[in-house]
Amino acid sequence: MRPRTWVLVLGVVFALLQLANVTGRETPDSKNYLAYALSLRGESKDATAAATVDYVCASRAALAARDQKVDVVHFHRADPAPQVLAECRARELQVVEERLAAGQTGGHTLPYLSERFMRIFEVRPGYPVFLLPFITAFGVTWGVWAASVVVTVAGGVLVFLILRTLRVPVPLCLTGQALFYVLPCGTTAMRPMAEGLMLALTLTAVWGCALALDRRVRAGTLLVCGALAALFAVKHSQALFLAGCLAAAGAVIAVRRWRAGAPHGWGPAAVAVAGCCGALGTVLLANALHYPSGSESVQDLLTDHFARPDRIRPWAEFRQLQGNFWPEWLRRQVREPLFLAALAAGACGALRRRRAFGGFLLAAAFTGFLTQAAHPDITVWGDRLIVLAWLLPVVGVPLLLEPLVRGRVVVPAQDRAGDRASTGAGARTAGLTR
């Protein structure tokens, strides 16, 4: 089969496997994004509350039923789903109705918590806008599932495109696509929250870096700028992190090439300029729109979502928490070192085989550590904050394996396609379509 057929097959197989968990993926953030999307569709507060609470509670009821079926003590008891569903609905609706009655009716989200906390989600319209056509076409449950499948499959396809741009043989490109699906980045992208879209847009920016290094500077720079602009709507802090990291990586690569006297084009410098403009634009636009500041985010962390009084010295406490968090995080990683081993393998493959591109890949993956550092909470479920770091092994491991495959697999047609890809715009997708 042609490479594009294999890409489609992998995506379809992944989507079919996700049918096993259409419900049960709900997270604490899901109801905020779903309520935002329903509000954009024009639903009233009451209708939005009913639909959102139904989705959240149905997910929890489904999980309760599944857990009991395999509970060695309680598996013979009656199905707990109806009771869990009823109790959840009563509890969630009561919270929302009380806050609505008290006058907390502004914004697109529902008032599950204080206005200060909900403001954090009010400035993230990107994922709700992405979710809107799916829930309109398929309803809430299937629409949320379909949106998650689409964005996750797209992330895998982007990994394939990045590797093909680097002239990696097709079998390893497909390996990278599969790694995206089976590693925690695929699991996290399937959850109904903004991380899946963040992963896809970050990969888009990385693809732009690969194109810029391949002397397709204009196309690569446009991809980087477009990804940063979209990330601002999804989560502006991630846009700032990614823009700053790409700017630093591009500047270092450009200076090193200039000192070495290597005439390799303006790709790294263009990415550096795009990153600087993205970082500056993010800061200026966030201030102009009065988005929550870094201090507000620290207060949210230290006051349990503003349930307690504001801290008098928040940054001093934040620094102390950082000093406590990272030794404990490292201790847990050493106990189960899969993540550290995957990072090491990915970094080795990226820097040994494609040093310039490896710098950009490391920069993108480092944003996962920055996001975790901004929220040093060891109890965050599923390590979702640091999930962007998994992009390093997803793309880097196929590069590490490249010498083995090139020595054993003959792919002359693909190599010719890759060579032609650098000669003109008409061959930019040759690796995918041949």
XYZ file of C-alpha atoms in Angstrom:
434
model
C 0.000 0.000 0.000
C 1.001 3.601 -0.485
C 2.252 5.570 2.539
C -0.902 7.675 2.708
C -2.967 4.489 2.839
C -0.954 3.230 5.803
C -1.413 6.596 7.511
C -5.166 6.283 7.005
C -5.186 2.686 8.227
C -3.386 3.592 11.450
C -5.794 6.455 12.061
C -8.859 4.279 11.433
C -7.577 1.475 13.662
C -6.935 3.948 16.460
C -10.422 5.446 16.063
C -12.060 2.020 16.161
C -10.201 1.130 19.349
C -11.544 4.281 20.994
C -15.105 2.984 20.604
C -14.428 0.941 23.734
C -14.455 4.164 25.784
C -16.966 6.573 24.319
C -17.893 7.596 27.864
C -15.814 7.680 31.031
C -13.169 10.172 29.854
C -14.574 13.179 31.727
C -12.101 15.319 33.687
C -12.678 18.269 36.052
C -11.964 20.681 33.180
C -14.288 18.986 30.685
C -17.490 20.542 32.007
C -16.044 24.046 31.684
C -15.062 23.593 28.047
C -18.317 21.841 27.173
C -20.406 24.563 28.802
C -18.431 27.165 26.851
C -19.127 25.349 23.565
C -22.833 24.998 24.298
C -23.010 28.681 25.183
C -21.403 29.557 21.845
C -24.167 27.539 20.189
C -26.696 29.887 21.772
C -28.013 27.638 24.533
C -29.487 29.236 27.647
C -27.806 28.837 31.026
C -30.415 26.283 32.126
C -30.088 24.227 28.930
C -26.307 24.426 29.102
C -26.332 23.288 32.715
C -28.647 20.374 31.962
C -26.624 19.122 28.993
C -23.261 19.573 30.701
C -24.317 17.919 33.941
C -25.895 15.029 32.023
C -22.618 14.405 30.176
C -20.451 14.636 33.287
C -22.707 12.478 35.437
C -23.248 9.860 32.730
C -19.477 9.533 32.480
C -19.116 9.064 36.222
C -21.995 6.578 36.323
C -20.426 4.543 33.520
C -17.120 4.400 35.376
C -18.851 3.345 38.589
C -20.620 0.503 36.776
C -17.403 -0.696 35.160
C -15.504 -0.589 38.430
C -18.125 -2.615 40.270
C -18.186 -5.349 37.634
C -14.571 -6.173 38.416
C -14.726 -5.538 42.173
C -14.013 -8.864 43.887
C -16.306 -7.962 46.803
C -19.182 -6.030 45.220
C -19.417 -7.448 41.681
C -22.625 -9.347 42.523
C -24.513 -6.252 43.683
C -26.982 -4.215 41.660
C -25.792 -1.808 38.992
C -24.744 1.422 40.808
C -25.052 3.590 37.683
C -28.639 4.857 38.292
C -27.861 5.908 41.869
C -24.549 7.535 40.932
C -26.236 9.343 38.060
C -29.069 10.683 40.232
C -26.788 11.803 43.080
C -24.338 13.428 40.695
C -27.073 15.337 38.878
C -28.589 16.625 42.108
C -25.212 17.718 43.470
C -23.922 19.394 40.310
C -27.182 21.151 39.465
C -27.521 22.440 43.006
C -24.095 24.081 42.854
C -24.826 25.730 39.516
C -28.366 26.822 40.396
C -27.280 28.403 43.675
C -24.561 30.439 42.004
C -26.864 31.454 39.147
C -29.507 32.550 41.660
C -26.842 34.582 43.465
C -26.193 36.527 40.264
C -23.081 34.787 38.910
C -24.468 34.646 35.376
C -21.734 36.276 33.301
C -19.431 34.652 30.779
C -19.781 31.571 28.623
C -18.994 28.943 31.266
C -21.205 27.756 34.097
C -20.497 28.985 37.647
C -19.116 25.815 39.162
C -16.642 27.886 41.179
C -15.881 31.554 41.822
C -15.764 34.129 39.049
C -11.983 34.467 39.476
C -11.479 30.800 38.745
C -13.962 30.645 35.866
C -12.189 33.616 34.283
C -9.267 31.285 33.572
C -11.490 29.247 31.234
C -13.270 32.284 29.802
C -10.021 33.324 28.091
C -9.617 29.938 26.380
C -12.139 29.934 23.527
C -10.024 27.823 21.178
C -11.048 24.350 22.288
C -14.767 25.209 22.720
C -14.797 26.648 19.172
C -13.176 23.436 17.906
C -15.716 21.383 19.850
C -18.744 23.312 18.624
C -19.294 21.744 15.159
C -18.906 18.219 16.530
C -21.467 18.550 19.320
C -23.815 20.329 16.912
C -23.599 17.525 14.355
C -23.446 14.468 16.630
C -24.809 15.565 19.997
C -22.862 16.019 23.202
C -21.621 12.495 23.932
C -20.675 11.419 20.416
C -19.606 14.922 19.447
C -17.068 15.160 22.272
C -15.777 11.688 21.394
C -15.500 12.502 17.683
C -13.663 15.755 18.374
C -11.157 13.905 20.556
C -10.605 11.254 17.896
C -10.092 13.831 15.149
C -7.559 15.905 17.059
C -5.635 12.809 18.210
C -5.524 11.265 14.745
C -4.393 14.632 13.383
C -1.554 14.673 15.894
C -0.326 11.309 14.642
C -0.527 12.456 11.024
C 1.508 15.547 11.901
C 4.218 13.330 13.380
C 4.298 11.411 10.078
C 4.616 14.654 8.100
C 7.415 15.935 10.313
C 9.440 12.778 9.860
C 8.840 12.682 6.098
C 10.044 16.272 5.865
C 13.255 15.044 7.508
C 13.597 12.320 4.797
C 12.982 9.520 7.283
C 11.898 6.223 5.644
C 8.168 5.598 5.615
C 8.233 2.627 8.055
C 9.766 4.847 10.721
C 7.363 7.677 9.936
C 4.527 5.263 10.610
C 6.315 4.190 13.782
C 6.282 7.786 14.975
C 2.581 8.062 14.204
C 1.878 4.883 16.155
C 4.002 6.072 19.090
C 1.906 9.211 19.327
C -1.215 7.070 19.661
C 0.079 4.541 22.189
C 2.155 6.785 24.471
C 0.554 9.106 27.065
C 0.224 11.925 24.529
C -2.435 9.891 22.707
C -4.261 9.060 25.923
C -4.224 12.687 27.030
C -5.316 13.985 23.628
C -8.408 11.755 23.795
C -9.604 13.410 26.993
C -12.180 16.175 26.458
C -9.959 19.113 27.341
C -7.544 21.504 25.631
C -4.391 19.356 25.792
C -5.189 17.428 22.597
C -5.456 20.619 20.571
C -2.317 21.962 22.250
C -0.393 18.849 21.199
C -1.584 19.134 17.598
C -0.728 22.833 17.338
C 2.681 22.321 18.940
C 3.396 19.600 16.379
C 2.291 21.999 13.650
C 4.889 24.488 14.856
C 7.543 21.739 14.936
C 6.616 20.801 11.371
C 7.092 24.447 10.435
C 10.581 24.334 11.962
C 11.396 21.232 9.911
C 10.216 22.951 6.723
C 12.249 26.063 7.523
C 15.381 23.946 7.957
C 14.562 22.279 4.620
C 14.882 25.693 2.915
C 11.126 26.148 2.681
C 11.408 29.136 4.940
C 8.202 30.946 3.995
C 5.964 27.913 4.421
C 7.666 26.921 7.664
C 7.479 30.400 9.158
C 3.793 30.703 8.261
C 3.080 27.383 9.988
C 4.911 28.492 13.114
C 3.077 31.828 13.198
C -0.295 30.191 12.563
C 0.273 27.597 15.283
C 1.263 30.271 17.810
C -1.770 32.387 16.946
C -4.104 29.419 17.369
C -2.393 28.435 20.616
C -3.103 31.885 22.001
C -6.819 31.156 21.657
C -6.465 27.660 23.143
C -4.171 28.536 26.074
C -2.145 31.726 25.905
C 0.435 30.553 28.442
C 1.352 27.658 26.141
C 1.676 30.090 23.233
C 4.084 32.163 25.318
C 6.129 29.124 26.385
C 6.372 27.717 22.855
C 7.170 31.071 21.257
C 9.921 31.779 23.776
C 11.475 28.317 23.482
C 11.438 28.325 19.666
C 12.910 31.828 19.632
C 15.763 30.743 21.914
C 16.432 27.563 19.928
C 16.329 29.382 16.588
C 18.706 32.070 17.828
C 21.217 29.522 19.135
C 21.129 27.486 15.916
C 21.452 30.589 13.726
C 24.417 31.934 15.730
C 26.204 28.591 15.677
C 25.776 28.326 11.914
C 26.956 31.889 11.425
C 30.076 31.287 13.507
C 30.800 28.092 11.592
C 30.412 29.924 8.302
C 27.879 27.391 7.096
C 25.552 28.832 4.394
C 22.428 26.913 5.375
C 19.798 29.556 4.727
C 17.699 31.771 6.938
C 15.386 29.099 8.362
C 16.548 29.157 12.013
C 16.707 32.959 12.059
C 13.192 33.181 10.596
C 11.842 30.835 13.261
C 13.638 32.854 15.943
C 12.045 36.069 14.690
C 8.623 34.412 14.519
C 9.072 33.151 18.087
C 10.100 36.580 19.370
C 7.137 38.218 17.672
C 4.846 35.503 19.033
C 6.093 35.924 22.598
C 5.879 39.716 22.470
C 2.461 39.614 20.818
C 1.165 37.155 23.412
C 2.247 39.371 26.305
C 0.892 42.556 24.781
C -2.417 41.066 23.679
C -2.976 39.270 26.984
C -2.410 42.536 28.841
C -4.666 44.443 26.475
C -7.460 41.891 26.962
C -6.899 41.832 30.745
C -6.222 38.096 30.856
C -5.390 36.565 34.251
C -1.771 37.282 35.130
C 0.930 34.995 36.432
C 0.268 36.229 39.950
C -3.378 35.264 39.614
C -2.366 31.799 38.484
C -0.089 31.396 41.512
C -2.885 32.516 43.851
C -5.205 29.979 42.202
C -2.654 27.243 42.871
C -1.952 28.176 46.495
C -5.559 28.892 47.528
C -7.153 25.727 46.096
C -8.904 27.585 43.276
C -9.571 30.658 45.409
C -11.426 28.669 48.068
C -9.081 30.131 50.688
C -7.829 33.688 51.324
C -5.126 35.027 49.025
C -1.565 34.437 50.128
C 0.379 37.488 51.282
C 3.722 36.304 49.857
C 2.628 34.077 46.977
C 5.877 34.079 45.004
C 8.006 33.162 48.019
C 5.683 30.246 48.763
C 5.659 29.300 45.084
C 9.454 29.106 45.027
C 9.438 26.988 48.162
C 6.891 24.670 46.582
C 9.088 24.369 43.488
C 11.998 23.306 45.666
C 9.846 20.612 47.242
C 8.141 19.486 44.054
C 11.000 18.610 41.726
C 12.987 16.324 44.084
C 9.779 14.411 44.797
C 8.904 14.312 41.092
C 12.378 12.986 40.243
C 12.189 10.387 43.008
C 8.951 9.046 41.541
C 10.370 9.039 38.018
C 13.437 7.070 39.112
C 11.140 4.525 40.711
C 9.393 4.034 37.337
C 11.966 5.341 34.839
C 10.069 4.769 31.583
C 9.537 8.491 31.054
C 13.174 9.393 31.699
C 14.395 6.566 29.468
C 12.042 7.639 26.680
C 13.237 11.232 26.959
C 16.864 10.139 26.798
C 16.249 7.955 23.739
C 14.326 10.705 21.983
C 16.963 13.340 22.709
C 19.742 11.024 21.543
C 17.961 10.289 18.263
C 17.047 13.897 17.563
C 20.438 15.433 18.366
C 22.606 12.730 16.802
C 20.708 12.430 13.528
C 19.289 15.949 12.997
C 21.070 18.335 15.339
C 19.420 21.556 14.174
C 15.956 20.052 14.113
C 16.708 18.328 17.401
C 17.200 21.739 18.975
C 13.712 22.823 17.916
C 12.202 19.510 19.044
C 13.857 19.843 22.451
C 12.511 23.382 22.709
C 8.958 22.246 21.980
C 9.194 19.338 24.416
C 10.625 21.614 27.101
C 7.337 23.527 27.175
C 5.896 20.497 28.948
C 8.336 21.040 31.813
C 7.515 24.750 31.858
C 3.809 23.967 32.121
C 4.487 21.550 34.960
C 6.694 24.103 36.680
C 3.883 26.643 36.495
C 1.640 24.153 38.340
C 3.858 22.209 40.772
C 1.018 20.009 41.957
C 2.022 16.370 42.407
C -1.632 15.307 42.592
C -2.577 16.356 39.027
C -4.206 13.318 37.494
C -2.430 11.523 34.664
C 0.623 13.806 34.447
C -1.254 15.773 31.800
C 0.628 19.003 32.476
C 3.946 17.588 31.311
C 2.474 15.624 28.400
C 4.118 17.843 25.753
C 7.480 16.423 26.807
C 6.386 13.084 25.329
C 6.743 14.626 21.862
C 10.497 14.183 22.252
C 10.436 10.354 22.194
C 7.532 10.292 19.715
C 9.638 12.058 17.085
C 13.123 11.292 18.393
C 12.919 7.494 18.722
C 12.220 6.970 14.981
C 15.261 9.138 14.264
C 17.305 6.987 16.633
C 16.248 3.869 14.714
C 16.863 5.410 11.292
C 20.346 3.898 10.702
C 19.000 0.393 11.323
C 16.130 0.772 8.886
C 18.150 2.479 6.184
C 20.635 -0.374 6.294
C 17.999 -3.095 5.896
C 15.080 -1.528 4.013
C 15.526 -0.288 0.458
C 13.199 2.619 -0.306
C 14.548 4.193 -3.530
C 11.226 5.689 -4.604
C 10.754 7.371 -1.263
C 14.300 8.733 -1.286
C 13.800 10.217 -4.724
C 10.558 11.758 -3.557
C 12.324 13.243 -0.563
C 15.089 14.666 -2.779
C 12.572 16.268 -5.079
C 10.736 17.750 -2.086
C 13.448 20.338 -1.580
C 13.439 21.568 -5.195
C 10.067 23.295 -5.312
C 6.712 23.882 -3.727
C 5.040 21.346 -5.976
C 6.813 18.468 -4.242
C 6.136 19.483 -0.649
C 3.856 16.542 0.024
C 5.649 14.004 -2.175
C 6.611 11.824 0.775
C 2.976 11.411 1.759
C 1.388 10.942 -1.649
C 3.822 8.559 -3.333
